[in-house]
mmCIF file of C-alpha atoms in Angstrom:
data_model
loop_
_atom_site.group_PDB
_atom_site.id
_atom_site.type_symbol
_atom_site.label_atom_id
_atom_site.label_comp_id
_atom_site.label_asym_id
_atom_site.label_seq_id
_atom_site.Cartn_x
_atom_site.Cartn_y
_atom_site.Cartn_z
ATOM 1 C CA MET A 1 0.120 16.038 4.932
ATOM 2 C CA LEU A 2 2.222 13.077 5.933
ATOM 3 C CA ARG A 3 5.310 11.434 5.712
ATOM 4 C CA LEU A 4 6.011 8.002 7.520
ATOM 5 C CA THR A 5 9.006 5.279 7.232
ATOM 6 C CA ALA A 6 8.844 2.107 8.476
ATOM 7 C CA LEU A 7 11.568 -0.062 9.638
ATOM 8 C CA ASP A 8 9.765 -2.569 11.603
ATOM 9 C CA VAL A 9 6.615 -4.270 11.996
ATOM 10 C CA GLU A 10 4.782 -1.570 13.972
ATOM 11 C CA ASP A 11 5.828 0.658 11.703
ATOM 12 C CA LEU A 12 4.310 -0.773 9.010
ATOM 13 C CA ALA A 13 1.094 -1.352 10.767
ATOM 14 C CA VAL A 14 0.486 2.819 11.080
ATOM 15 C CA ILE A 15 1.641 2.909 7.201
ATOM 16 C CA SER A 16 -0.815 0.492 6.358
ATOM 17 C CA ALA A 17 -3.807 1.949 8.939
ATOM 18 C CA HIS A 18 -3.557 4.953 6.932
ATOM 19 C CA MET A 19 -3.280 3.393 3.420
ATOM 20 C CA GLN A 20 -6.225 1.271 4.350
ATOM 21 C CA ASP A 21 -8.920 1.868 1.122
ATOM 22 C CA ALA A 22 -6.362 3.612 -0.779
ATOM 23 C CA VAL A 23 -7.305 3.005 -4.234
ATOM 24 C CA LEU A 24 -4.966 3.059 -7.314
ATOM 25 C CA LEU A 25 -4.735 1.680 -10.885
ATOM 26 C CA ALA A 26 -3.055 -1.338 -11.536
ATOM 27 C CA GLY A 27 -0.844 0.361 -13.886
ATOM 28 C CA ASP A 28 0.264 2.825 -10.620
ATOM 29 C CA MET A 29 2.768 -0.204 -9.433
ATOM 30 C CA ARG A 30 6.323 -0.778 -10.615
ATOM 31 C CA TYR A 31 8.708 -2.999 -9.754
ATOM 32 C CA ASP A 32 12.740 -1.482 -10.798
ATOM 33 C CA PRO A 33 14.541 -4.610 -10.062
ATOM 34 C CA LYS A 34 17.455 -2.397 -11.121
ATOM 35 C CA ARG A 35 16.805 0.350 -8.252
ATOM 36 C CA ARG A 36 15.379 -2.412 -6.063
ATOM 37 C CA GLN A 37 12.360 -0.908 -5.424
ATOM 38 C CA PHE A 38 8.660 -0.968 -5.223
ATOM 39 C CA VAL A 39 6.515 1.847 -6.009
ATOM 40 C CA ILE A 40 2.873 2.505 -5.478
ATOM 41 C CA LEU A 41 0.915 5.724 -6.215
ATOM 42 C CA ALA A 42 -2.724 6.071 -4.676
ATOM 43 C CA ASN A 43 -5.517 8.393 -3.654
ATOM 44 C CA ARG A 44 -5.453 7.212 -0.099
ATOM 45 C CA PHE A 45 -8.696 7.891 2.422
ATOM 46 C CA ALA A 46 -7.249 10.385 4.498
ATOM 47 C CA TRP A 47 -8.059 8.809 7.986
ATOM 48 C CA ASP A 48 -6.232 11.052 9.884
ATOM 49 C CA GLU A 49 -8.738 13.805 8.814
ATOM 50 C CA THR A 50 -11.364 13.594 10.881
ATOM 51 C CA ASP A 51 -13.399 16.783 10.063
ATOM 52 C CA THR A 52 -14.303 16.204 6.404
ATOM 53 C CA PRO A 53 -13.777 12.952 4.101
ATOM 54 C CA GLN A 54 -10.887 13.591 1.890
ATOM 55 C CA ARG A 55 -8.735 11.966 -0.412
ATOM 56 C CA ARG A 56 -4.437 12.254 -0.820
ATOM 57 C CA ARG A 57 -2.264 11.506 -3.983
ATOM 58 C CA THR A 58 -0.042 9.356 -1.958
ATOM 59 C CA GLY A 59 3.194 7.311 -2.653
ATOM 60 C CA LEU A 60 4.563 4.305 -1.178
ATOM 61 C CA HIS A 61 7.720 2.696 -2.030
ATOM 62 C CA PHE A 62 10.096 -0.512 -0.600
ATOM 63 C CA ASP A 63 13.722 -0.316 -0.644
ATOM 64 C CA ARG A 64 15.774 -3.126 -0.947
ATOM 65 C CA VAL A 65 13.090 -5.118 -3.222
ATOM 66 C CA LEU A 66 14.789 -8.719 -4.548
ATOM 67 C CA ALA A 67 11.380 -10.103 -6.269
ATOM 68 C CA ALA A 68 7.818 -9.194 -7.008
ATOM 69 C CA ARG A 69 5.126 -11.284 -7.474
ATOM 70 C CA THR A 70 1.591 -10.645 -7.782
ATOM 71 C CA LEU A 71 -1.254 -12.642 -7.228
ATOM 72 C CA ASN A 72 -5.021 -13.133 -9.137
ATOM 73 C CA MET A 73 -4.099 -10.192 -10.962
ATOM 74 C CA ARG A 74 -3.235 -11.676 -14.294
ATOM 75 C CA HIS A 75 -6.356 -10.569 -15.778
ATOM 76 C CA LEU A 76 -5.809 -7.148 -14.668
ATOM 77 C CA GLU A 77 -5.584 -4.050 -16.998
ATOM 78 C CA LYS A 78 -3.101 -1.281 -16.415
ATOM 79 C CA ASP A 79 -6.465 0.705 -15.991
ATOM 80 C CA GLU A 80 -7.925 -1.413 -13.574
ATOM 81 C CA VAL A 81 -9.041 0.123 -10.398
ATOM 82 C CA LEU A 82 -7.642 -1.554 -7.060
ATOM 83 C CA SER A 83 -8.647 -1.097 -3.364
ATOM 84 C CA LEU A 84 -5.439 -1.419 -0.605
ATOM 85 C CA LEU A 85 -6.673 -3.125 2.132
ATOM 86 C CA SER A 86 -3.146 -4.027 4.110
ATOM 87 C CA VAL A 87 -0.036 -3.996 4.319
ATOM 88 C CA THR A 88 2.246 -6.620 6.463
ATOM 89 C CA PHE A 89 5.420 -8.177 6.590
ATOM 90 C CA ALA A 90 6.485 -11.714 8.078
ATOM 91 C CA GLU A 91 10.369 -12.007 8.857
ATOM 92 C CA SER A 92 11.754 -15.194 7.220
ATOM 93 C CA ASP A 93 15.685 -15.028 7.789
ATOM 94 C CA ALA A 94 16.402 -11.663 9.634
ATOM 95 C CA PRO A 95 15.993 -8.936 8.806
ATOM 96 C CA SER A 96 14.785 -10.238 5.034
ATOM 97 C CA GLY A 97 11.209 -11.069 4.848
ATOM 98 C CA GLU A 98 8.175 -10.939 2.694
ATOM 99 C CA VAL A 99 6.366 -7.924 2.862
ATOM 100 C CA LEU A 100 2.401 -8.885 1.651
ATOM 101 C CA LEU A 101 -0.199 -6.217 -0.460
ATOM 102 C CA THR A 102 -3.000 -7.189 0.195
ATOM 103 C CA PHE A 103 -6.298 -5.511 -2.738
ATOM 104 C CA SER A 104 -9.876 -6.069 -2.524
ATOM 105 C CA ASP A 105 -11.256 -8.979 -4.686
ATOM 106 C CA GLY A 106 -8.168 -11.473 -3.817
ATOM 107 C CA ALA A 107 -5.150 -9.197 -5.625
ATOM 108 C CA THR A 108 -2.156 -9.784 -3.600
ATOM 109 C CA VAL A 109 1.414 -8.536 -4.553
ATOM 110 C CA ARG A 110 4.160 -10.080 -2.527
ATOM 111 C CA LEU A 111 7.176 -8.668 -2.251
ATOM 112 C CA THR A 112 10.694 -10.302 -1.279
ATOM 113 C CA VAL A 113 13.309 -7.832 0.842
ATOM 114 C CA GLU A 114 16.282 -7.916 1.982
ATOM 115 C CA CYS A 115 15.052 -6.003 5.099
ATOM 116 C CA LEU A 116 11.779 -3.702 5.598
ATOM 117 C CA GLU A 117 12.367 -0.374 4.147
ATOM 118 C CA CYS A 118 9.108 1.739 3.202
ATOM 119 C CA GLN A 119 8.074 5.150 2.828
ATOM 120 C CA MET A 120 4.880 6.982 2.390
ATOM 121 C CA THR A 121 4.904 10.435 1.719
ATOM 122 C CA ASP A 122 2.217 12.373 0.741
ATOM 123 C CA LEU A 123 2.317 14.098 -2.542
ATOM 124 C CA GLY A 124 0.120 17.173 -2.272
ATOM 125 C CA PRO A 125 -3.143 18.465 -1.329
ATOM 126 C CA ALA A 126 -6.364 17.042 -0.259
ATOM 127 C CA TRP A 127 -9.401 17.205 -1.959
ATOM 128 C CA ALA A 128 -13.292 16.014 -1.155
ATOM 129 C CA ALA A 129 -13.815 12.302 -0.896
ATOM 130 C CA LYS A 130 -17.358 11.040 -2.593
ATOM 131 C CA ALA A 131 -17.241 8.517 0.370
ATOM 132 C CA VAL A 132 -16.617 7.144 3.613
ATOM 133 C CA PRO A 133 -14.811 3.598 2.599
ATOM 134 C CA GLN A 134 -17.381 1.043 4.529
ATOM 135 C CA HIS A 135 -16.487 -2.705 5.825
ATOM 136 C CA PRO A 136 -19.284 -4.858 6.637
ATOM 137 C CA LEU A 137 -18.936 -6.794 9.867
ATOM 138 C CA ASP A 138 -18.364 -10.249 9.870
ATOM 139 C CA GLU A 139 -20.382 -11.898 12.073
ATOM 140 C CA ASP A 140 -17.826 -12.775 14.422
ATOM 141 C CA ASP A 141 -17.366 -9.255 15.297
ATOM 142 C CA ALA A 142 -21.221 -8.299 15.467
#
């Protein structure tokens, strides 16, 4: 089980790699402006587990969030399945900036943050994954 914290871009890249291909319901994301926190509950593919394909229930949260905006998500119902592709941070006025959560099919969540404070925590035991996520190669990668 993993518990990771990100306070800079390099740390967030590690969390992003572990969260790549996590699946979640649109309703499993929540922004609490009073607590200034954005939370996701997802079933992450355990890339760190090399013996057998596994998934784990994982919590990902960002603190010091000033605003949360979505793009290409208005049509989503709370039970719509999303696949997380990456989590990145762009500093705008140090230490503040924007966190971008990119999902398949062009859906994104943009968080305006005072500073980067993120934590990823596995919440329970793993279970067998039905398949290993596949990413087709771009022509440039071939």
